[in-house]
């Protein structure tokens, strides 16, 4: 998979050189290209923003640098085009399902906005030749899209074949498709500072352990994410209906 990231803070994406994503890049599973948007500015101050039409606080990222950057990274007459992901609080939610969808793409480009956002015409212009998704990683305030790109790239990269050692671990994770949060995990020692590992996990009874883990997933989901439990209940009901 090729990944292009367009940003005014390429150094922010240095984290992509380490750990799992860094290993994937070194092994050739990921071909990561960082681009400083200011390369496509032509004034002395390398200006990337301006005041918003219609008034209001803050600044908006100018369309010209973005248009030239996109044309340089993904030429209009190129044989293929990337899928463009624009991180924004106004976007569709980033979910594990979307991570799987993006992991199937041969080429992703990320446009990191700053300030109040990117002139809306940039997404429209890009949309004339590539798929554009405006995506949010959550309902809170950030200063730009770079952190979101780190989140999305890690979530996507780990789904690529060969990136993580044991693909089976993907199946048991939270948000992995059964709709429940992951159960609590323990390792040695069996007793630590007065806190003991649940006896069932030391029993060797795999059926009891599986039941306990499922019950813990349901308990945790009910406690922390009742919204997921409602959705999970619907899925279970549909499955029951389908098999009854
Ligand atoms: N403030 C904020 C919140 C979510 C989000 N997702 C991608 S960029 C972004 C920015």
PDB file of N, CA, C and O in Angstrom, residues 117-188:
ATOM      1  N   UNK A 117      -9.871  24.794   8.944  1.00  0.00           N
ATOM      2  CA  UNK A 117     -10.129  23.774   7.929  1.00  0.00           C
ATOM      3  C   UNK A 117      -9.602  24.180   6.561  1.00  0.00           C
ATOM      4  O   UNK A 117      -8.980  25.240   6.392  1.00  0.00           O
ATOM      5  N   UNK A 118      -9.851  23.336   5.592  1.00  0.00           N
ATOM      6  CA  UNK A 118      -9.388  23.514   4.214  1.00  0.00           C
ATOM      7  C   UNK A 118     -10.551  24.059   3.383  1.00  0.00           C
ATOM      8  O   UNK A 118     -11.695  23.597   3.544  1.00  0.00           O
ATOM      9  N   UNK A 119     -10.266  25.010   2.502  1.00  0.00           N
ATOM     10  CA  UNK A 119     -11.294  25.541   1.585  1.00  0.00           C
ATOM     11  C   UNK A 119     -12.059  24.358   0.975  1.00  0.00           C
ATOM     12  O   UNK A 119     -11.464  23.428   0.423  1.00  0.00           O
ATOM     13  N   UNK A 120     -13.376  24.396   1.071  1.00  0.00           N
ATOM     14  CA  UNK A 120     -14.217  23.242   0.690  1.00  0.00           C
ATOM     15  C   UNK A 120     -14.048  22.868  -0.782  1.00  0.00           C
ATOM     16  O   UNK A 120     -14.331  21.728  -1.183  1.00  0.00           O
ATOM     17  N   UNK A 121     -13.583  23.809  -1.586  1.00  0.00           N
ATOM     18  CA  UNK A 121     -13.430  23.519  -3.022  1.00  0.00           C
ATOM     19  C   UNK A 121     -12.330  22.494  -3.294  1.00  0.00           C
ATOM     20  O   UNK A 121     -12.313  21.856  -4.353  1.00  0.00           O
ATOM     21  N   UNK A 122     -11.415  22.323  -2.333  1.00  0.00           N
ATOM     22  CA  UNK A 122     -10.317  21.358  -2.541  1.00  0.00           C
ATOM     23  C   UNK A 122     -10.889  19.944  -2.618  1.00  0.00           C
ATOM     24  O   UNK A 122     -10.558  19.172  -3.520  1.00  0.00           O
ATOM     25  N   UNK A 123     -11.795  19.598  -1.708  1.00  0.00           N
ATOM     26  CA  UNK A 123     -12.421  18.265  -1.729  1.00  0.00           C
ATOM     27  C   UNK A 123     -13.252  18.104  -3.003  1.00  0.00           C
ATOM     28  O   UNK A 123     -13.247  17.034  -3.632  1.00  0.00           O
ATOM     29  N   UNK A 124     -13.930  19.168  -3.410  1.00  0.00           N
ATOM     30  CA  UNK A 124     -14.736  19.096  -4.642  1.00  0.00           C
ATOM     31  C   UNK A 124     -13.831  18.869  -5.852  1.00  0.00           C
ATOM     32  O   UNK A 124     -14.101  18.020  -6.708  1.00  0.00           O
ATOM     33  N   UNK A 125     -12.721  19.626  -5.886  1.00  0.00           N
ATOM     34  CA  UNK A 125     -11.772  19.485  -7.012  1.00  0.00           C
ATOM     35  C   UNK A 125     -11.191  18.066  -7.037  1.00  0.00           C
ATOM     36  O   UNK A 125     -11.172  17.395  -8.063  1.00  0.00           O
ATOM     37  N   UNK A 126     -10.765  17.587  -5.881  1.00  0.00           N
ATOM     38  CA  UNK A 126     -10.173  16.235  -5.833  1.00  0.00           C
ATOM     39  C   UNK A 126     -11.217  15.198  -6.224  1.00  0.00           C
ATOM     40  O   UNK A 126     -10.929  14.228  -6.930  1.00  0.00           O
ATOM     41  N   UNK A 127     -12.460  15.436  -5.785  1.00  0.00           N
ATOM     42  CA  UNK A 127     -13.535  14.490  -6.061  1.00  0.00           C
ATOM     43  C   UNK A 127     -13.849  14.317  -7.527  1.00  0.00           C
ATOM     44  O   UNK A 127     -14.518  13.361  -7.926  1.00  0.00           O
ATOM     45  N   UNK A 128     -13.305  15.235  -8.356  1.00  0.00           N
ATOM     46  CA  UNK A 128     -13.525  15.095  -9.808  1.00  0.00           C
ATOM     47  C   UNK A 128     -12.749  13.902 -10.358  1.00  0.00           C
ATOM     48  O   UNK A 128     -13.047  13.394 -11.440  1.00  0.00           O
ATOM     49  N   UNK A 129     -11.714  13.422  -9.600  1.00  0.00           N
ATOM     50  CA  UNK A 129     -10.931  12.302 -10.146  1.00  0.00           C
ATOM     51  C   UNK A 129     -10.571  11.227  -9.135  1.00  0.00           C
ATOM     52  O   UNK A 129     -10.032  10.188  -9.506  1.00  0.00           O
ATOM     53  N   UNK A 130     -10.856  11.479  -7.856  1.00  0.00           N
ATOM     54  CA  UNK A 130     -10.558  10.434  -6.851  1.00  0.00           C
ATOM     55  C   UNK A 130     -11.678  10.376  -5.807  1.00  0.00           C
ATOM     56  O   UNK A 130     -12.443  11.347  -5.645  1.00  0.00           O
ATOM     57  N   UNK A 131     -11.783   9.228  -5.129  1.00  0.00           N
ATOM     58  CA  UNK A 131     -12.759   9.131  -4.052  1.00  0.00           C
ATOM     59  C   UNK A 131     -12.258   9.956  -2.875  1.00  0.00           C
ATOM     60  O   UNK A 131     -11.083   9.873  -2.509  1.00  0.00           O
ATOM     61  N   UNK A 132     -13.127  10.765  -2.294  1.00  0.00           N
ATOM     62  CA  UNK A 132     -12.762  11.627  -1.163  1.00  0.00           C
ATOM     63  C   UNK A 132     -13.659  11.289   0.025  1.00  0.00           C
ATOM     64  O   UNK A 132     -14.882  11.276  -0.102  1.00  0.00           O
ATOM     65  N   UNK A 133     -13.023  10.994   1.169  1.00  0.00           N
ATOM     66  CA  UNK A 133     -13.790  10.752   2.396  1.00  0.00           C
ATOM     67  C   UNK A 133     -13.334  11.734   3.471  1.00  0.00           C
ATOM     68  O   UNK A 133     -12.145  11.779   3.791  1.00  0.00           O
ATOM     69  N   UNK A 134     -14.260  12.504   3.994  1.00  0.00           N
ATOM     70  CA  UNK A 134     -13.967  13.366   5.141  1.00  0.00           C
ATOM     71  C   UNK A 134     -14.296  12.557   6.388  1.00  0.00           C
ATOM     72  O   UNK A 134     -15.410  12.073   6.542  1.00  0.00           O
ATOM     73  N   UNK A 135     -13.293  12.358   7.265  1.00  0.00           N
ATOM     74  CA  UNK A 135     -13.394  11.378   8.348  1.00  0.00           C
ATOM     75  C   UNK A 135     -12.999  11.995   9.693  1.00  0.00           C
ATOM     76  O   UNK A 135     -12.013  12.724   9.790  1.00  0.00           O
ATOM     77  N   UNK A 136     -13.809  11.691  10.728  1.00  0.00           N
ATOM     78  CA  UNK A 136     -13.521  12.181  12.081  1.00  0.00           C
ATOM     79  C   UNK A 136     -13.097  11.026  12.977  1.00  0.00           C
ATOM     80  O   UNK A 136     -13.658   9.942  12.885  1.00  0.00           O
ATOM     81  N   UNK A 137     -12.120  11.310  13.854  1.00  0.00           N
ATOM     82  CA  UNK A 137     -11.735  10.267  14.823  1.00  0.00           C
ATOM     83  C   UNK A 137     -12.434  10.481  16.153  1.00  0.00           C
ATOM     84  O   UNK A 137     -12.174   9.757  17.116  1.00  0.00           O
ATOM     85  N   UNK A 138     -13.327  11.472  16.229  1.00  0.00           N
ATOM     86  CA  UNK A 138     -14.058  11.605  17.484  1.00  0.00           C
ATOM     87  C   UNK A 138     -14.543  13.014  17.747  1.00  0.00           C
ATOM     88  O   UNK A 138     -14.126  13.960  17.080  1.00  0.00           O
ATOM     89  N   UNK A 139     -15.400  13.115  18.757  1.00  0.00           N
ATOM     90  CA  UNK A 139     -16.042  14.408  19.027  1.00  0.00           C
ATOM     91  C   UNK A 139     -15.293  15.151  20.135  1.00  0.00           C
ATOM     92  O   UNK A 139     -15.713  15.166  21.288  1.00  0.00           O
ATOM     93  N   UNK A 140     -14.162  15.730  19.772  1.00  0.00           N
ATOM     94  CA  UNK A 140     -13.389  16.547  20.726  1.00  0.00           C
ATOM     95  C   UNK A 140     -12.540  17.510  19.897  1.00  0.00           C
ATOM     96  O   UNK A 140     -12.466  17.404  18.669  1.00  0.00           O
ATOM     97  N   UNK A 141     -11.893  18.415  20.567  1.00  0.00           N
ATOM     98  CA  UNK A 141     -11.181  19.474  19.849  1.00  0.00           C
ATOM     99  C   UNK A 141      -9.713  19.109  19.668  1.00  0.00           C
ATOM    100  O   UNK A 141      -9.031  18.740  20.626  1.00  0.00           O
ATOM    101  N   UNK A 142      -9.265  19.150  18.406  1.00  0.00           N
ATOM    102  CA  UNK A 142      -7.846  19.004  18.103  1.00  0.00           C
ATOM    103  C   UNK A 142      -7.428  20.251  17.329  1.00  0.00           C
ATOM    104  O   UNK A 142      -8.271  21.003  16.863  1.00  0.00           O
ATOM    105  N   UNK A 143      -6.143  20.421  17.123  1.00  0.00           N
ATOM    106  CA  UNK A 143      -5.685  21.593  16.372  1.00  0.00           C
ATOM    107  C   UNK A 143      -5.457  21.291  14.891  1.00  0.00           C
ATOM    108  O   UNK A 143      -5.179  22.186  14.104  1.00  0.00           O
ATOM    109  N   UNK A 144      -5.546  20.006  14.543  1.00  0.00           N
ATOM    110  CA  UNK A 144      -5.321  19.686  13.129  1.00  0.00           C
ATOM    111  C   UNK A 144      -5.496  18.213  12.866  1.00  0.00           C
ATOM    112  O   UNK A 144      -5.770  17.435  13.778  1.00  0.00           O
ATOM    113  N   UNK A 145      -5.270  17.829  11.646  1.00  0.00           N
ATOM    114  CA  UNK A 145      -5.533  16.460  11.225  1.00  0.00           C
ATOM    115  C   UNK A 145      -4.393  15.480  11.413  1.00  0.00           C
ATOM    116  O   UNK A 145      -4.574  14.272  11.256  1.00  0.00           O
ATOM    117  N   UNK A 146      -3.182  15.978  11.770  1.00  0.00           N
ATOM    118  CA  UNK A 146      -2.014  15.080  11.820  1.00  0.00           C
ATOM    119  C   UNK A 146      -2.193  13.941  12.825  1.00  0.00           C
ATOM    120  O   UNK A 146      -1.881  12.782  12.514  1.00  0.00           O
ATOM    121  N   UNK A 147      -2.712  14.274  14.015  1.00  0.00           N
ATOM    122  CA  UNK A 147      -2.910  13.228  15.036  1.00  0.00           C
ATOM    123  C   UNK A 147      -3.879  12.176  14.515  1.00  0.00           C
ATOM    124  O   UNK A 147      -3.689  10.977  14.685  1.00  0.00           O
ATOM    125  N   UNK A 148      -4.920  12.654  13.820  1.00  0.00           N
ATOM    126  CA  UNK A 148      -5.924  11.734  13.265  1.00  0.00           C
ATOM    127  C   UNK A 148      -5.296  10.808  12.228  1.00  0.00           C
ATOM    128  O   UNK A 148      -5.626   9.617  12.151  1.00  0.00           O
ATOM    129  N   UNK A 149      -4.363  11.338  11.449  1.00  0.00           N
ATOM    130  CA  UNK A 149      -3.697  10.493  10.441  1.00  0.00           C
ATOM    131  C   UNK A 149      -2.884   9.410  11.133  1.00  0.00           C
ATOM    132  O   UNK A 149      -2.906   8.244  10.722  1.00  0.00           O
ATOM    133  N   UNK A 150      -2.207   9.769  12.228  1.00  0.00           N
ATOM    134  CA  UNK A 150      -1.445   8.743  12.960  1.00  0.00           C
ATOM    135  C   UNK A 150      -2.374   7.645  13.460  1.00  0.00           C
ATOM    136  O   UNK A 150      -2.067   6.450  13.362  1.00  0.00           O
ATOM    137  N   UNK A 151      -3.531   8.035  13.963  1.00  0.00           N
ATOM    138  CA  UNK A 151      -4.519   7.059  14.449  1.00  0.00           C
ATOM    139  C   UNK A 151      -4.981   6.164  13.307  1.00  0.00           C
ATOM    140  O   UNK A 151      -4.947   4.933  13.389  1.00  0.00           O
ATOM    141  N   UNK A 152      -5.363   6.779  12.209  1.00  0.00           N
ATOM    142  CA  UNK A 152      -5.936   6.002  11.105  1.00  0.00           C
ATOM    143  C   UNK A 152      -4.893   5.128  10.437  1.00  0.00           C
ATOM    144  O   UNK A 152      -5.152   3.956  10.124  1.00  0.00           O
ATOM    145  N   UNK A 153      -3.680   5.641  10.270  1.00  0.00           N
ATOM    146  CA  UNK A 153      -2.641   4.845   9.618  1.00  0.00           C
ATOM    147  C   UNK A 153      -2.300   3.622  10.467  1.00  0.00           C
ATOM    148  O   UNK A 153      -2.165   2.507   9.961  1.00  0.00           O
ATOM    149  N   UNK A 154      -2.228   3.798  11.797  1.00  0.00           N
ATOM    150  CA  UNK A 154      -1.926   2.620  12.634  1.00  0.00           C
ATOM    151  C   UNK A 154      -3.066   1.605  12.559  1.00  0.00           C
ATOM    152  O   UNK A 154      -2.834   0.405  12.374  1.00  0.00           O
ATOM    153  N   UNK A 155      -4.321   2.102  12.627  1.00  0.00           N
ATOM    154  CA  UNK A 155      -5.470   1.187  12.603  1.00  0.00           C
ATOM    155  C   UNK A 155      -5.534   0.425  11.283  1.00  0.00           C
ATOM    156  O   UNK A 155      -5.899  -0.761  11.251  1.00  0.00           O
ATOM    157  N   UNK A 156      -5.170   1.091  10.189  1.00  0.00           N
ATOM    158  CA  UNK A 156      -5.216   0.451   8.869  1.00  0.00           C
ATOM    159  C   UNK A 156      -4.012  -0.463   8.657  1.00  0.00           C
ATOM    160  O   UNK A 156      -4.148  -1.622   8.255  1.00  0.00           O
ATOM    161  N   UNK A 157      -2.818   0.052   8.989  1.00  0.00           N
ATOM    162  CA  UNK A 157      -1.584  -0.714   8.709  1.00  0.00           C
ATOM    163  C   UNK A 157      -1.602  -2.063   9.404  1.00  0.00           C
ATOM    164  O   UNK A 157      -1.182  -3.077   8.838  1.00  0.00           O
ATOM    165  N   UNK A 158      -2.119  -2.117  10.638  1.00  0.00           N
ATOM    166  CA  UNK A 158      -2.065  -3.380  11.383  1.00  0.00           C
ATOM    167  C   UNK A 158      -2.991  -4.435  10.775  1.00  0.00           C
ATOM    168  O   UNK A 158      -2.888  -5.617  11.097  1.00  0.00           O
ATOM    169  N   UNK A 159      -3.857  -4.023   9.885  1.00  0.00           N
ATOM    170  CA  UNK A 159      -4.758  -4.987   9.227  1.00  0.00           C
ATOM    171  C   UNK A 159      -4.147  -5.572   7.959  1.00  0.00           C
ATOM    172  O   UNK A 159      -4.692  -6.513   7.383  1.00  0.00           O
ATOM    173  N   UNK A 160      -3.037  -4.985   7.517  1.00  0.00           N
ATOM    174  CA  UNK A 160      -2.415  -5.465   6.279  1.00  0.00           C
ATOM    175  C   UNK A 160      -1.750  -6.809   6.528  1.00  0.00           C
ATOM    176  O   UNK A 160      -1.075  -6.993   7.556  1.00  0.00           O
ATOM    177  N   UNK A 161      -1.926  -7.746   5.617  1.00  0.00           N
ATOM    178  CA  UNK A 161      -1.306  -9.071   5.783  1.00  0.00           C
ATOM    179  C   UNK A 161       0.199  -8.945   6.013  1.00  0.00           C
ATOM    180  O   UNK A 161       0.873  -8.182   5.305  1.00  0.00           O
ATOM    181  N   UNK A 162       0.675  -9.637   7.048  1.00  0.00           N
ATOM    182  CA  UNK A 162       2.119  -9.655   7.305  1.00  0.00           C
ATOM    183  C   UNK A 162       2.600  -8.584   8.256  1.00  0.00           C
ATOM    184  O   UNK A 162       3.748  -8.604   8.707  1.00  0.00           O
ATOM    185  N   UNK A 163       1.705  -7.651   8.621  1.00  0.00           N
ATOM    186  CA  UNK A 163       2.176  -6.565   9.490  1.00  0.00           C
ATOM    187  C   UNK A 163       2.213  -6.987  10.950  1.00  0.00           C
ATOM    188  O   UNK A 163       3.192  -6.740  11.655  1.00  0.00           O
ATOM    189  N   UNK A 164       1.164  -7.663  11.432  1.00  0.00           N
ATOM    190  CA  UNK A 164       1.254  -8.128  12.828  1.00  0.00           C
ATOM    191  C   UNK A 164       1.520  -9.632  12.831  1.00  0.00           C
ATOM    192  O   UNK A 164       1.107 -10.347  11.924  1.00  0.00           O
ATOM    193  N   UNK A 165       2.224 -10.050  13.894  1.00  0.00           N
ATOM    194  CA  UNK A 165       2.691 -11.441  13.931  1.00  0.00           C
ATOM    195  C   UNK A 165       1.555 -12.443  13.868  1.00  0.00           C
ATOM    196  O   UNK A 165       1.546 -13.343  13.053  1.00  0.00           O
ATOM    197  N   UNK A 166       0.550 -12.238  14.759  1.00  0.00           N
ATOM    198  CA  UNK A 166      -0.493 -13.253  14.886  1.00  0.00           C
ATOM    199  C   UNK A 166      -1.847 -12.702  14.434  1.00  0.00           C
ATOM    200  O   UNK A 166      -2.553 -12.050  15.209  1.00  0.00           O
ATOM    201  N   UNK A 167      -2.230 -12.914  13.185  1.00  0.00           N
ATOM    202  CA  UNK A 167      -3.511 -12.367  12.678  1.00  0.00           C
ATOM    203  C   UNK A 167      -4.714 -12.819  13.510  1.00  0.00           C
ATOM    204  O   UNK A 167      -5.729 -12.129  13.563  1.00  0.00           O
ATOM    205  N   UNK A 168      -4.564 -13.960  14.225  1.00  0.00           N
ATOM    206  CA  UNK A 168      -5.712 -14.430  15.029  1.00  0.00           C
ATOM    207  C   UNK A 168      -6.088 -13.401  16.092  1.00  0.00           C
ATOM    208  O   UNK A 168      -7.217 -13.284  16.506  1.00  0.00           O
ATOM    209  N   UNK A 169      -5.093 -12.633  16.539  1.00  0.00           N
ATOM    210  CA  UNK A 169      -5.387 -11.671  17.629  1.00  0.00           C
ATOM    211  C   UNK A 169      -6.325 -10.578  17.133  1.00  0.00           C
ATOM    212  O   UNK A 169      -7.033  -9.953  17.911  1.00  0.00           O
ATOM    213  N   UNK A 170      -6.369 -10.379  15.829  1.00  0.00           N
ATOM    214  CA  UNK A 170      -7.282  -9.345  15.287  1.00  0.00           C
ATOM    215  C   UNK A 170      -8.730  -9.712  15.569  1.00  0.00           C
ATOM    216  O   UNK A 170      -9.565  -8.862  15.824  1.00  0.00           O
ATOM    217  N   UNK A 171      -9.015 -11.019  15.582  1.00  0.00           N
ATOM    218  CA  UNK A 171     -10.421 -11.458  15.688  1.00  0.00           C
ATOM    219  C   UNK A 171     -10.980 -11.182  17.076  1.00  0.00           C
ATOM    220  O   UNK A 171     -12.159 -10.928  17.246  1.00  0.00           O
ATOM    221  N   UNK A 172     -10.103 -11.197  18.122  1.00  0.00           N
ATOM    222  CA  UNK A 172     -10.629 -11.104  19.496  1.00  0.00           C
ATOM    223  C   UNK A 172     -10.613  -9.680  20.041  1.00  0.00           C
ATOM    224  O   UNK A 172     -10.926  -9.460  21.187  1.00  0.00           O
ATOM    225  N   UNK A 173     -10.238  -8.731  19.226  1.00  0.00           N
ATOM    226  CA  UNK A 173     -10.076  -7.378  19.768  1.00  0.00           C
ATOM    227  C   UNK A 173     -11.412  -6.661  19.892  1.00  0.00           C
ATOM    228  O   UNK A 173     -12.380  -6.974  19.228  1.00  0.00           O
ATOM    229  N   UNK A 174     -11.384  -5.607  20.720  1.00  0.00           N
ATOM    230  CA  UNK A 174     -12.582  -4.761  20.810  1.00  0.00           C
ATOM    231  C   UNK A 174     -12.889  -4.206  19.429  1.00  0.00           C
ATOM    232  O   UNK A 174     -11.985  -3.980  18.636  1.00  0.00           O
ATOM    233  N   UNK A 175     -14.151  -4.032  19.150  1.00  0.00           N
ATOM    234  CA  UNK A 175     -14.608  -3.479  17.872  1.00  0.00           C
ATOM    235  C   UNK A 175     -14.177  -4.366  16.711  1.00  0.00           C
ATOM    236  O   UNK A 175     -13.980  -3.906  15.598  1.00  0.00           O
ATOM    237  N   UNK A 176     -13.971  -5.667  16.995  1.00  0.00           N
ATOM    238  CA  UNK A 176     -13.461  -6.531  15.921  1.00  0.00           C
ATOM    239  C   UNK A 176     -14.611  -7.150  15.143  1.00  0.00           C
ATOM    240  O   UNK A 176     -14.414  -7.983  14.311  1.00  0.00           O
ATOM    241  N   UNK A 177     -15.833  -6.753  15.426  1.00  0.00           N
ATOM    242  CA  UNK A 177     -16.916  -7.296  14.605  1.00  0.00           C
ATOM    243  C   UNK A 177     -17.971  -8.006  15.407  1.00  0.00           C
ATOM    244  O   UNK A 177     -19.084  -8.151  14.959  1.00  0.00           O
ATOM    245  N   UNK A 178     -17.643  -8.496  16.674  1.00  0.00           N
ATOM    246  CA  UNK A 178     -18.754  -9.130  17.424  1.00  0.00           C
ATOM    247  C   UNK A 178     -19.534  -8.055  18.168  1.00  0.00           C
ATOM    248  O   UNK A 178     -20.515  -8.337  18.839  1.00  0.00           O
ATOM    249  N   UNK A 179     -19.055  -6.813  18.068  1.00  0.00           N
ATOM    250  CA  UNK A 179     -19.840  -5.727  18.637  1.00  0.00           C
ATOM    251  C   UNK A 179     -19.643  -5.523  20.116  1.00  0.00           C
ATOM    252  O   UNK A 179     -20.251  -4.636  20.707  1.00  0.00           O
ATOM    253  N   UNK A 180     -18.767  -6.333  20.752  1.00  0.00           N
ATOM    254  CA  UNK A 180     -18.541  -6.197  22.194  1.00  0.00           C
ATOM    255  C   UNK A 180     -17.130  -5.691  22.473  1.00  0.00           C
ATOM    256  O   UNK A 180     -16.228  -5.886  21.660  1.00  0.00           O
ATOM    257  N   UNK A 181     -16.944  -5.074  23.631  1.00  0.00           N
ATOM    258  CA  UNK A 181     -15.600  -4.663  24.045  1.00  0.00           C
ATOM    259  C   UNK A 181     -14.806  -5.889  24.503  1.00  0.00           C
ATOM    260  O   UNK A 181     -15.384  -6.875  24.956  1.00  0.00           O
ATOM    261  N   UNK A 182     -13.501  -5.791  24.404  1.00  0.00           N
ATOM    262  CA  UNK A 182     -12.635  -6.919  24.760  1.00  0.00           C
ATOM    263  C   UNK A 182     -12.716  -7.198  26.264  1.00  0.00           C
ATOM    264  O   UNK A 182     -12.867  -6.278  27.078  1.00  0.00           O
ATOM    265  N   UNK A 183     -12.589  -8.463  26.642  1.00  0.00           N
ATOM    266  CA  UNK A 183     -12.602  -8.864  28.055  1.00  0.00           C
ATOM    267  C   UNK A 183     -11.274  -8.448  28.716  1.00  0.00           C
ATOM    268  O   UNK A 183     -10.279  -8.201  28.002  1.00  0.00           O
ATOM    269  N   UNK A 184     -11.237  -8.396  30.062  1.00  0.00           N
ATOM    270  CA  UNK A 184      -9.982  -8.034  30.750  1.00  0.00           C
ATOM    271  C   UNK A 184      -8.930  -9.130  30.577  1.00  0.00           C
ATOM    272  O   UNK A 184      -9.270 -10.306  30.478  1.00  0.00           O
ATOM    273  N   UNK A 185      -7.677  -8.745  30.518  1.00  0.00           N
ATOM    274  CA  UNK A 185      -6.605  -9.720  30.313  1.00  0.00           C
ATOM    275  C   UNK A 185      -5.664  -9.701  31.510  1.00  0.00           C
ATOM    276  O   UNK A 185      -5.536  -8.689  32.207  1.00  0.00           O
ATOM    277  N   UNK A 186      -4.997 -10.850  31.752  1.00  0.00           N
ATOM    278  CA  UNK A 186      -4.094 -11.026  32.897  1.00  0.00           C
ATOM    279  C   UNK A 186      -2.884 -11.843  32.456  1.00  0.00           C
ATOM    280  O   UNK A 186      -2.968 -12.611  31.511  1.00  0.00           O
ATOM    281  N   UNK A 187      -1.786 -11.668  33.181  1.00  0.00           N
ATOM    282  CA  UNK A 187      -0.630 -12.543  32.993  1.00  0.00           C
ATOM    283  C   UNK A 187       0.022 -12.770  34.355  1.00  0.00           C
ATOM    284  O   UNK A 187      -0.493 -12.313  35.384  1.00  0.00           O
ATOM    285  N   UNK A 188       1.167 -13.488  34.361  1.00  0.00           N
ATOM    286  CA  UNK A 188       1.830 -13.778  35.653  1.00  0.00           C
ATOM    287  C   UNK A 188       2.250 -12.457  36.327  1.00  0.00           C
ATOM    288  O   UNK A 188       2.522 -11.481  35.645  1.00  0.00           O
TER     289      UNK A 188
END
